[in-house]
Coordinates of N, CA and C in Angstrom, one line a residue:
Chain A
A1173 N 0.6 10.7 4.1 CA 0.9 10.7 5.5 C 2.3 10.3 5.8
Q1174 N 3.0 10.9 6.7 CA 4.4 10.6 7.0 C 4.4 9.3 7.6
K1175 N 5.4 8.5 7.3 CA 5.6 7.1 7.9 C 6.3 7.2 9.3
I1176 N 7.2 8.2 9.3 CA 7.9 8.4 10.6 C 7.8 9.9 11.0
T1177 N 7.4 10.2 12.2 CA 7.2 11.5 12.7 C 8.0 11.7 13.9
Q1178 N 8.8 12.8 13.8 CA 9.7 13.1 15.0 C 9.2 14.6 15.2
T1179 N 8.5 14.8 16.3 CA 7.8 16.1 16.5 C 8.6 17.1 17.1
Q1180 N 9.8 16.8 17.6 CA 10.7 17.7 18.4 C 11.8 18.1 17.4
P1181 N 11.8 19.3 16.8 CA 13.0 19.7 15.9 C 14.2 19.8 16.8
G1182 N 14.1 20.4 18.0 CA 15.2 20.6 18.8 C 14.9 20.3 20.3
M1183 N 15.9 19.8 21.0 CA 15.7 19.5 22.4 C 17.0 20.0 23.2
F1184 N 16.8 20.4 24.4 CA 17.9 20.7 25.3 C 17.8 19.8 26.5
V1185 N 19.0 19.4 27.0 CA 19.0 18.6 28.2 C 20.3 19.0 29.0
Q1186 N 20.1 18.9 30.3 CA 21.3 19.2 31.2 C 22.2 17.9 31.2
E1187 N 23.5 18.2 31.2 CA 24.4 17.0 31.3 C 24.1 16.2 32.6
K1188 N 24.2 14.9 32.3 CA 23.9 13.9 33.4 C 22.5 13.6 33.6
E1189 N 21.5 14.3 33.0 CA 20.2 14.0 33.0 C 19.7 13.1 31.9
A1190 N 18.5 12.5 32.0 CA 18.0 11.7 31.0 C 17.1 12.5 30.1
V1191 N 17.0 12.0 28.8 CA 16.2 12.7 27.8 C 15.5 11.7 26.9
T1192 N 14.2 12.1 26.6 CA 13.5 11.2 25.7 C 13.2 11.9 24.4
L1193 N 13.6 11.3 23.3 CA 13.3 11.8 22.0 C 12.2 11.0 21.3
D1194 N 11.2 11.7 20.8 CA 9.9 11.0 20.4 C 10.0 10.6 19.0
C1195 N 9.3 9.5 18.7 CA 9.2 9.0 17.4 C 7.9 8.2 17.3
T1196 N 7.0 8.5 16.3 CA 5.9 7.7 16.0 C 5.9 7.3 14.6
Y1197 N 5.3 6.2 14.3 CA 5.4 5.6 13.0 C 4.0 5.1 12.5
D1198 N 4.0 4.9 11.2 CA 2.8 4.5 10.6 C 3.0 3.3 9.6
T1199 N 2.5 2.2 9.9 CA 2.6 1.1 9.0 C 1.5 0.1 9.2
S1200 N 1.1 -0.6 8.1 CA 0.1 -1.7 8.3 C 0.8 -3.1 8.2
D1201 N 2.1 -3.1 8.1 CA 2.8 -4.4 8.2 C 2.8 -4.9 9.6
Q1202 N 2.8 -6.3 9.8 CA 2.9 -6.9 11.0 C 4.4 -7.0 11.5
S1203 N 5.2 -7.2 10.5 CA 6.6 -7.4 10.7 C 7.4 -6.1 10.2
Y1204 N 8.0 -5.5 11.2 CA 8.8 -4.2 10.8 C 9.9 -4.1 11.9
G1205 N 10.8 -3.2 11.5 CA 11.9 -2.9 12.5 C 12.1 -1.4 12.6
L1206 N 12.5 -1.0 13.8 CA 12.7 0.4 14.1 C 14.1 0.7 14.5
F1207 N 14.7 1.7 14.1 CA 16.1 2.0 14.2 C 16.2 3.5 14.7
W1208 N 17.3 3.7 15.5 CA 17.7 5.0 15.8 C 19.2 5.2 15.3
Y1209 N 19.4 6.4 14.7 CA 20.7 6.7 14.3 C 21.1 8.1 14.9
K1210 N 22.4 8.3 15.1 CA 22.9 9.5 15.6 C 23.8 10.1 14.5
Q1211 N 23.6 11.5 14.3 CA 24.4 12.1 13.3 C 25.1 13.3 14.0
P1212 N 26.3 13.2 14.4 CA 27.0 14.4 15.0 C 27.3 15.4 14.0
S1213 N 27.9 16.5 14.5 CA 28.2 17.6 13.5 C 29.2 17.2 12.5
S1214 N 30.0 16.2 12.7 CA 31.0 15.7 11.7 C 30.3 15.0 10.5
G1215 N 29.0 14.7 10.7 CA 28.1 14.2 9.5 C 28.0 12.7 9.4
E1216 N 28.7 11.9 10.1 CA 28.5 10.5 9.8 C 27.2 10.0 10.5
M1217 N 26.6 8.9 10.0 CA 25.4 8.3 10.5 C 25.8 7.1 11.4
I1218 N 25.5 7.2 12.6 CA 25.9 6.1 13.6 C 24.7 5.3 14.0
F1219 N 24.7 4.1 13.9 CA 23.6 3.2 14.3 C 23.6 3.1 15.9
L1220 N 22.5 3.3 16.5 CA 22.4 3.2 18.0 C 21.7 2.0 18.5
I1221 N 20.5 1.8 17.9 CA 19.6 0.8 18.6 C 18.6 0.3 17.7
Y1222 N 18.1 -1.0 17.9 CA 17.1 -1.6 17.0 C 16.0 -2.2 17.8
Q1223 N 14.8 -2.1 17.3 CA 13.7 -2.8 17.9 C 12.9 -3.5 16.8
G1224 N 12.7 -4.8 17.0 CA 11.9 -5.5 16.0 C 10.4 -5.5 16.6
S1225 N 9.5 -5.6 15.6 CA 8.1 -5.5 16.0 C 7.6 -6.6 16.8
Y1226 N 8.2 -7.8 16.8 CA 7.8 -8.9 17.5 C 8.6 -9.0 18.8
D1227 N 9.6 -8.1 19.1 CA 10.4 -8.1 20.3 C 9.4 -7.8 21.5
E1228 N 9.4 -8.6 22.5 CA 8.5 -8.3 23.6 C 9.1 -7.4 24.6
Q1229 N 10.5 -7.3 24.6 CA 11.1 -6.5 25.6 C 11.7 -5.2 24.8
N1230 N 11.7 -4.1 25.6 CA 12.4 -2.9 25.0 C 13.8 -3.2 24.8
A1231 N 14.4 -2.7 23.7 CA 15.8 -2.8 23.4 C 16.6 -1.8 24.3
T1232 N 17.7 -2.3 24.6 CA 18.7 -1.4 25.3 C 20.1 -1.7 24.7
E1233 N 20.9 -0.6 24.7 CA 22.2 -0.6 24.4 C 23.0 0.5 25.1
G1234 N 23.6 0.0 26.2 CA 24.3 0.9 27.1 C 23.4 1.9 27.7
R1235 N 23.7 3.3 27.3 CA 22.9 4.3 27.9 C 21.6 4.6 27.1
Y1236 N 21.5 3.8 25.9 CA 20.4 4.1 25.1 C 19.3 2.9 25.4
S1237 N 18.0 3.3 25.4 CA 17.0 2.4 25.5 C 15.9 2.9 24.6
L1238 N 15.0 1.9 24.2 CA 14.0 2.3 23.2 C 12.7 1.9 23.9
N1239 N 11.8 2.9 24.1 CA 10.5 2.7 24.8 C 9.5 2.5 23.7
F1240 N 9.3 1.2 23.5 CA 8.5 0.6 22.4 C 7.0 0.4 22.9
Q1241 N 6.1 1.2 22.3 CA 4.7 1.0 22.6 C 4.0 0.8 21.3
K1242 N 3.8 -0.5 21.1 CA 3.3 -1.0 19.8 C 1.9 -0.5 19.5
A1243 N 1.0 -0.5 20.5 CA -0.4 -0.1 20.2 C -0.4 1.4 19.9
R1244 N 0.4 2.2 20.5 CA 0.5 3.6 20.2 C 1.4 3.9 18.9
K1245 N 2.0 2.9 18.4 CA 3.0 3.1 17.3 C 4.0 4.1 17.6
S1246 N 4.6 4.0 18.8 CA 5.7 4.9 19.1 C 6.9 4.1 19.5
A1247 N 8.1 4.8 19.3 CA 9.3 4.1 19.5 C 10.3 5.2 20.0
N1248 N 10.1 5.6 21.2 CA 11.0 6.7 21.7 C 12.3 6.4 22.2
L1249 N 13.3 7.1 21.9 CA 14.7 6.9 22.4 C 14.9 7.5 23.7
V1250 N 15.4 6.8 24.7 CA 15.7 7.3 26.0 C 17.2 7.3 26.1
I1251 N 17.9 8.4 26.4 CA 19.2 8.5 26.6 C 19.4 8.8 28.1
S1252 N 20.1 8.0 28.8 CA 20.3 8.2 30.3 C 21.6 8.9 30.5
A1253 N 21.7 9.6 31.6 CA 23.0 10.3 31.9 C 23.6 11.0 30.8
S1254 N 23.0 11.9 30.2 CA 23.5 12.6 29.0 C 24.9 13.2 29.2
Q1255 N 25.7 13.1 28.1 CA 27.0 13.5 28.0 C 27.1 14.6 26.9
L1256 N 28.1 15.5 27.0 CA 28.3 16.5 26.0 C 28.4 15.9 24.6
G1257 N 29.0 14.8 24.5 CA 29.2 14.1 23.2 C 27.9 13.6 22.6
D1258 N 26.8 13.7 23.4 CA 25.5 13.2 22.9 C 24.9 14.3 22.0
S1259 N 25.4 15.5 22.1 CA 24.8 16.6 21.3 C 25.0 16.2 19.7
A1260 N 23.9 16.1 19.1 CA 23.8 15.7 17.7 C 22.4 15.7 17.2
M1261 N 22.2 15.3 15.9 CA 20.9 15.0 15.3 C 20.6 13.6 15.5
Y1262 N 19.4 13.2 15.8 CA 18.9 11.9 16.1 C 17.8 11.6 15.2
F1263 N 18.0 10.5 14.4 CA 17.0 10.1 13.4 C 16.4 8.7 13.8
C1264 N 15.0 8.7 13.7 CA 14.3 7.5 13.8 C 14.0 7.0 12.4
A1265 N 14.1 5.7 12.2 CA 13.8 5.1 10.9 C 13.1 3.7 11.1
M1266 N 12.4 3.4 10.0 CA 11.5 2.2 10.0 C 11.9 1.4 8.8
R1267 N 12.0 0.0 9.0 CA 12.0 -0.9 7.9 C 10.7 -1.7 7.9
E1268 N 10.0 -1.6 6.8 CA 8.8 -2.4 6.7 C 8.9 -3.6 6.0
G1269 N 8.4 -4.7 6.5 CA 8.3 -6.0 5.9 C 9.6 -6.3 5.0
R1270 N 9.4 -7.2 4.1 CA 10.6 -7.6 3.2 C 10.0 -7.8 1.8
H1271 N 10.8 -7.4 0.9 CA 10.4 -7.6 -0.5 C 10.5 -9.1 -0.8
S1272 N 9.4 -9.7 -1.1 CA 9.5 -11.2 -1.3 C 10.4 -11.5 -2.4
G1273 N 11.3 -12.4 -2.1 CA 12.2 -12.9 -3.2 C 13.4 -12.0 -3.5
A1274 N 13.3 -10.7 -3.0 CA 14.4 -9.8 -3.4 C 15.4 -9.7 -2.3
G1275 N 15.0 -10.0 -1.1 CA 16.0 -10.2 0.0 C 16.4 -8.9 0.6
S1276 N 15.8 -7.8 0.3 CA 16.2 -6.6 1.0 C 15.1 -5.7 1.2
Y1277 N 15.3 -4.5 1.6 CA 14.2 -3.7 2.1 C 14.8 -2.2 2.1
Q1278 N 13.8 -1.3 2.5 CA 14.2 0.1 2.5 C 14.0 0.6 4.0
L1279 N 14.8 1.6 4.3 CA 14.5 2.4 5.5 C 13.9 3.7 5.2
T1280 N 12.9 4.1 6.0 CA 12.3 5.4 5.8 C 12.6 6.2 7.1
F1281 N 13.2 7.4 6.9 CA 13.7 8.1 8.0 C 12.8 9.3 8.3
G1282 N 12.7 9.7 9.7 CA 12.1 10.9 10.1 C 13.0 12.1 9.9
K1283 N 12.5 13.3 10.1 CA 13.2 14.5 9.9 C 14.3 14.8 10.9
G1284 N 14.3 14.1 12.0 CA 15.4 14.2 13.0 C 15.0 15.2 14.1
T1285 N 15.7 15.0 15.2 CA 15.7 15.9 16.4 C 17.0 16.3 16.8
K1286 N 17.3 17.6 16.9 CA 18.6 18.1 17.2 C 18.7 18.2 18.8
L1287 N 19.5 17.4 19.4 CA 19.7 17.4 20.8 C 21.0 18.2 21.1
S1288 N 20.8 19.1 22.1 CA 21.9 19.9 22.6 C 22.0 19.6 24.1
V1289 N 23.2 19.2 24.6 CA 23.4 18.8 26.0 C 24.2 20.0 26.5
I1290 N 23.6 20.5 27.6 CA 24.1 21.8 28.3 C 25.0 21.4 29.4
P1291 N 26.2 22.0 29.5 CA 27.1 21.6 30.7 C 26.5 22.1 32.0
Chain B
D955 N 37.4 -4.2 12.1 CA 36.9 -4.3 10.8 C 36.6 -3.0 10.1
A956 N 36.9 -2.9 8.9 CA 36.7 -1.6 8.2 C 35.2 -1.4 8.0
G957 N 34.7 -0.2 8.1 CA 33.4 0.1 7.8 C 33.1 0.4 6.4
V958 N 32.0 1.0 6.1 CA 31.7 1.4 4.7 C 32.7 2.5 4.3
I959 N 33.3 2.4 3.1 CA 34.3 3.4 2.7 C 33.8 4.2 1.5
Q960 N 33.7 5.5 1.6 CA 33.3 6.3 0.5 C 34.4 7.3 0.0
S961 N 34.4 7.5 -1.2 CA 35.3 8.5 -1.8 C 34.7 9.2 -3.0
P962 N 35.1 10.4 -3.2 CA 35.8 11.3 -2.3 C 34.9 11.7 -1.1
R963 N 35.6 12.3 -0.1 CA 34.8 12.8 1.0 C 34.1 14.2 0.7
H964 N 34.8 14.9 -0.1 CA 34.4 16.2 -0.5 C 34.6 16.3 -2.0
E965 N 33.6 16.9 -2.7 CA 33.8 17.1 -4.1 C 33.1 18.5 -4.5
V966 N 33.9 19.3 -5.1 CA 33.4 20.6 -5.7 C 33.6 20.6 -7.2
T967 N 32.5 20.9 -7.9 CA 32.6 20.8 -9.3 C 31.7 21.9 -9.9
E968 N 31.8 22.1 -11.2 CA 31.1 23.1 -11.9 C 29.9 22.4 -12.6
M969 N 28.9 23.2 -12.7 CA 27.7 22.7 -13.3 C 28.0 22.2 -14.7
G970 N 27.5 21.0 -15.1 CA 27.7 20.4 -16.4 C 28.7 19.3 -16.3
Q971 N 29.5 19.3 -15.3 CA 30.6 18.3 -15.2 C 30.0 17.0 -14.7
E972 N 30.7 15.9 -15.0 CA 30.4 14.6 -14.6 C 31.0 14.4 -13.2
V973 N 30.2 13.8 -12.3 CA 30.6 13.5 -11.0 C 30.5 12.0 -10.7
T974 N 31.5 11.3 -10.1 CA 31.4 10.0 -9.8 C 31.7 9.8 -8.3
L975 N 30.8 9.2 -7.6 CA 31.0 8.9 -6.2 C 31.1 7.4 -6.1
R976 N 32.0 7.0 -5.1 CA 32.4 5.6 -5.0 C 32.1 5.1 -3.6
C977 N 31.9 3.8 -3.5 CA 31.5 3.1 -2.2 C 32.0 1.7 -2.2
K978 N 32.6 1.4 -1.1 CA 33.0 0.0 -0.8 C 32.2 -0.4 0.4
P979 N 31.4 -1.4 0.3 CA 30.6 -1.9 1.4 C 31.4 -2.7 2.3
I980 N 30.8 -3.0 3.5 CA 31.5 -3.8 4.5 C 31.5 -5.3 3.9
S981 N 32.7 -5.8 4.1 CA 32.9 -7.2 3.5 C 31.9 -8.2 4.1
G982 N 31.3 -8.9 3.2 CA 30.3 -9.9 3.6 C 28.9 -9.4 3.5
H983 N 28.7 -8.1 3.4 CA 27.4 -7.5 3.3 C 26.9 -7.7 1.8
N984 N 25.6 -8.0 1.6 CA 25.1 -8.2 0.3 C 24.1 -7.2 -0.2
S985 N 23.8 -6.2 0.6 CA 22.8 -5.1 0.2 C 23.6 -3.8 0.3
L986 N 23.3 -3.0 -0.6 CA 24.0 -1.7 -0.7 C 23.0 -0.6 -1.0
F987 N 23.0 0.5 -0.3 CA 22.1 1.6 -0.5 C 22.8 2.9 -0.7
W988 N 22.2 3.7 -1.6 CA 22.7 5.1 -1.8 C 21.5 6.0 -1.3
Y989 N 21.9 6.9 -0.5 CA 21.0 7.9 0.1 C 21.5 9.3 -0.3
R990 N 20.7 10.3 -0.3 CA 21.0 11.7 -0.5 C 20.4 12.5 0.7
Q991 N 21.2 13.3 1.3 CA 20.7 14.1 2.4 C 20.8 15.6 2.1
T992 N 19.6 16.3 2.2 CA 19.6 17.8 2.0 C 18.8 18.4 3.2
M993 N 19.0 19.6 3.5 CA 18.2 20.3 4.5 C 16.7 20.2 4.2
M994 N 16.4 20.5 3.0 CA 15.0 20.6 2.6 C 14.3 19.2 2.6
R995 N 15.0 18.2 2.1 CA 14.3 16.9 1.9 C 14.7 15.8 2.9
G996 N 15.7 16.1 3.7 CA 16.1 15.1 4.7 C 16.9 14.0 4.0
L997 N 16.7 12.8 4.5 CA 17.5 11.6 4.0 C 16.5 10.9 3.0
E998 N 17.0 10.7 1.8 CA 16.2 10.1 0.7 C 16.9 8.9 0.2
L999 N 16.2 7.8 0.0 CA 16.9 6.6 -0.6 C 16.8 6.8 -2.1
L1000 N 18.0 6.7 -2.8 CA 18.0 6.8 -4.2 C 17.9 5.5 -4.9
I1001 N 18.6 4.5 -4.5 CA 18.6 3.2 -5.1 C 19.2 2.2 -4.2
Y1002 N 18.8 0.9 -4.3 CA 19.5 -0.1 -3.6 C 19.7 -1.3 -4.3
F1003 N 20.8 -2.0 -4.0 CA 21.2 -3.3 -4.7 C 21.1 -4.4 -3.7
N1004 N 20.8 -5.6 -4.2 CA 20.9 -6.8 -3.4 C 21.7 -7.8 -4.3
N1005 N 22.7 -8.4 -3.7 CA 23.6 -9.2 -4.4 C 24.0 -8.6 -5.8
N1006 N 24.4 -7.4 -5.8 CA 24.9 -6.6 -6.9 C 23.8 -6.3 -8.0
V1007 N 22.6 -6.6 -7.7 CA 21.5 -6.4 -8.7 C 20.6 -5.2 -8.2
P1008 N 20.4 -4.2 -9.0 CA 19.5 -3.1 -8.6 C 18.1 -3.6 -8.4
I1009 N 17.6 -3.3 -7.2 CA 16.3 -3.8 -6.8 C 15.2 -2.7 -6.9
D1010 N 15.5 -1.5 -6.6 CA 14.6 -0.4 -6.6 C 15.4 0.9 -6.8
D1011 N 15.1 1.6 -8.0 CA 15.8 2.8 -8.3 C 14.7 3.9 -8.4
S1012 N 13.6 3.8 -7.8 CA 12.5 4.7 -8.0 C 12.9 6.0 -7.3
G1013 N 13.8 6.1 -6.4 CA 14.3 7.3 -5.8 C 15.3 8.1 -6.5
M1014 N 15.8 7.5 -7.6 CA 16.7 8.3 -8.4 C 16.0 9.5 -9.1
P1015 N 16.5 10.7 -8.9 CA 15.7 11.8 -9.3 C 15.5 12.0 -10.8
E1016 N 16.4 11.6 -11.6 CA 16.2 11.8 -13.0 C 17.3 11.0 -13.7
D1017 N 17.2 11.1 -15.1 CA 18.1 10.2 -15.8 C 19.5 10.7 -15.7
R1018 N 19.8 11.8 -15.2 CA 21.2 12.3 -15.1 C 22.0 11.5 -14.0
F1019 N 21.2 10.7 -13.2 CA 21.7 9.9 -12.1 C 21.7 8.4 -12.6
S1020 N 22.9 7.8 -12.3 CA 23.0 6.4 -12.6 C 23.8 5.7 -11.5
A1021 N 23.6 4.4 -11.3 CA 24.3 3.7 -10.2 C 24.7 2.3 -10.8
K1022 N 25.8 1.9 -10.4 CA 26.3 0.5 -10.8 C 26.9 -0.2 -9.6
M1023 N 26.8 -1.5 -9.7 CA 27.5 -2.3 -8.7 C 28.1 -3.5 -9.4
P1024 N 29.3 -3.3 -10.0 CA 29.9 -4.3 -10.9 C 30.4 -5.6 -10.0
N1025 N 30.6 -5.4 -8.8 CA 30.9 -6.6 -7.9 C 30.5 -6.4 -6.5
A1026 N 30.7 -7.3 -5.7 CA 30.2 -7.3 -4.3 C 31.0 -6.2 -3.4
S1027 N 32.1 -5.7 -3.9 CA 32.9 -4.8 -3.1 C 33.0 -3.4 -3.7
F1028 N 32.1 -3.1 -4.6 CA 32.3 -1.7 -5.2 C 31.1 -1.3 -5.8
S1029 N 30.7 0.0 -5.6 CA 29.5 0.6 -6.3 C 29.9 2.1 -6.7
T1030 N 29.2 2.5 -7.6 CA 29.4 4.0 -8.0 C 28.1 4.6 -8.3
L1031 N 28.0 5.9 -8.0 CA 26.9 6.7 -8.3 C 27.4 7.9 -9.1
K1032 N 26.8 8.0 -10.3 CA 27.3 9.0 -11.3 C 26.2 10.0 -11.5
I1033 N 26.6 11.2 -11.6 CA 25.7 12.3 -12.1 C 26.3 13.0 -13.3
Q1034 N 25.6 13.0 -14.3 CA 26.1 13.5 -15.6 C 24.9 14.1 -16.4
P1035 N 24.8 15.4 -16.7 CA 25.7 16.4 -16.1 C 25.2 16.9 -14.7
S1036 N 26.0 17.4 -14.0 CA 25.7 17.8 -12.6 C 25.0 19.2 -12.7
E1037 N 24.2 19.5 -11.7 CA 23.5 20.8 -11.6 C 23.6 21.2 -10.1
P1038 N 23.5 22.6 -9.9 CA 23.6 23.1 -8.5 C 22.6 22.4 -7.6
R1039 N 21.5 22.0 -8.0 CA 20.5 21.5 -7.1 C 20.9 20.1 -6.7
D1040 N 21.9 19.5 -7.2 CA 22.4 18.2 -6.8 C 23.3 18.3 -5.6
S1041 N 23.6 19.5 -5.2 CA 24.5 19.7 -4.0 C 23.8 19.1 -2.8
A1042 N 24.5 18.2 -2.1 CA 24.0 17.4 -1.0 C 25.1 16.6 -0.4
V1043 N 24.8 15.9 0.6 CA 25.6 14.9 1.1 C 25.1 13.5 0.7
Y1044 N 25.9 12.7 0.0 CA 25.5 11.4 -0.5 C 26.1 10.3 0.4
F1045 N 25.2 9.5 0.9 CA 25.6 8.4 1.8 C 25.5 7.1 1.1
C1046 N 26.4 6.2 1.3 CA 26.3 4.8 1.0 C 26.1 4.0 2.3
A1047 N 25.3 3.0 2.2 CA 25.1 2.1 3.4 C 25.1 0.7 2.9
S1048 N 25.5 -0.2 3.9 CA 25.4 -1.6 3.5 C 24.8 -2.4 4.7
S1049 N 24.3 -3.6 4.3 CA 23.7 -4.5 5.3 C 23.8 -5.9 4.8
S1050 N 23.6 -6.9 5.7 CA 23.6 -8.3 5.3 C 22.2 -8.8 5.4
Y1051 N 21.8 -9.6 4.4 CA 20.5 -10.2 4.4 C 20.4 -11.0 5.6
P1052 N 19.4 -10.8 6.5 CA 19.5 -11.3 7.8 C 19.2 -12.8 8.0
E1053 N 20.0 -13.4 8.9 CA 19.6 -14.7 9.4 C 18.7 -14.4 10.6
G1054 N 19.0 -13.3 11.3 CA 18.1 -12.8 12.4 C 17.8 -11.4 12.3
P1055 N 17.0 -10.8 13.1 CA 16.5 -9.5 12.9 C 17.6 -8.4 13.1
R1056 N 18.7 -8.6 13.8 CA 19.7 -7.5 14.0 C 20.6 -7.4 12.7
E1057 N 20.7 -8.5 12.0 CA 21.8 -8.5 10.9 C 21.3 -7.5 9.8
D1058 N 20.1 -7.1 9.7 CA 19.7 -6.2 8.6 C 19.9 -4.8 8.9
T1059 N 20.6 -4.5 10.0 CA 21.0 -3.1 10.2 C 21.8 -2.5 9.2
Q1060 N 21.5 -1.3 8.7 CA 22.3 -0.6 7.7 C 23.4 0.2 8.4
Y1061 N 24.6 0.0 7.9 CA 25.8 0.7 8.4 C 26.2 1.7 7.3
F1062 N 26.3 3.0 7.7 CA 26.6 4.1 6.8 C 28.0 4.4 6.7
G1063 N 28.4 4.8 5.5 CA 29.7 5.4 5.3 C 29.7 6.8 5.8
P1064 N 30.9 7.5 5.7 CA 31.0 8.8 6.2 C 30.4 9.8 5.3
G1065 N 30.0 9.5 4.1 CA 29.3 10.4 3.2 C 30.3 11.2 2.3
T1066 N 29.7 11.6 1.2 CA 30.5 12.6 0.3 C 29.7 13.9 0.2
R1067 N 30.4 14.9 0.5 CA 29.7 16.2 0.5 C 29.9 16.8 -1.0
L1068 N 28.9 16.9 -1.7 CA 29.0 17.4 -3.1 C 28.5 18.8 -3.2
T1069 N 29.3 19.6 -3.8 CA 28.9 21.0 -4.1 C 29.1 21.3 -5.6
V1070 N 28.0 21.6 -6.2 CA 28.0 22.0 -7.6 C 27.8 23.5 -7.8
L1071 N 28.8 24.1 -8.4 CA 28.7 25.5 -8.5 C 28.1 26.0 -9.8

């Protein structure tokens, strides 16, 4: 079973409108973290937003917010007031638990959603 | 502050040649990750280091791939011999072992686009 599922291969949104990119995850860990990254056509991976499993409030970073529904195991990214520069691939990722004594961890990525913003 | 630095940005080589990709993590970060991105397989973790020690290399596809981290500011990923199926974008990322939950965010370098002919 996939640990991170992004069901929307591609999305279109009108400039200045809001858009929601879906992400569901699968884990049995109690402590985990969820991340969203943006990859524009230039190729770099840009960190957008983080949500911890114990965070009671949804994370927000400027125009980005994360709609975290723990019981549903979903962590959808909401982009408000879309801009042309938001056109990119968006990846959801999960960090599960921590390797005891080793100090670090792995990220598992979804397959991504390609967002196109229409003028 | 400088982000993660990777070199070269583009590499074109012929099958059978040795390829070395380089990475300089963000200063102060103690975890380093090598990923490979292809259309078919998406983003895959190849190996990661913590405090210069390899922790998990189970994602390294085969013995042709090797990675080293001789010090906290430098890592290499080597492919010898290279094959056309190794063509991909290779990313290096770094993070700091967290005092709090946000500090473990992985920051990515610009990637190296490798083409093996």
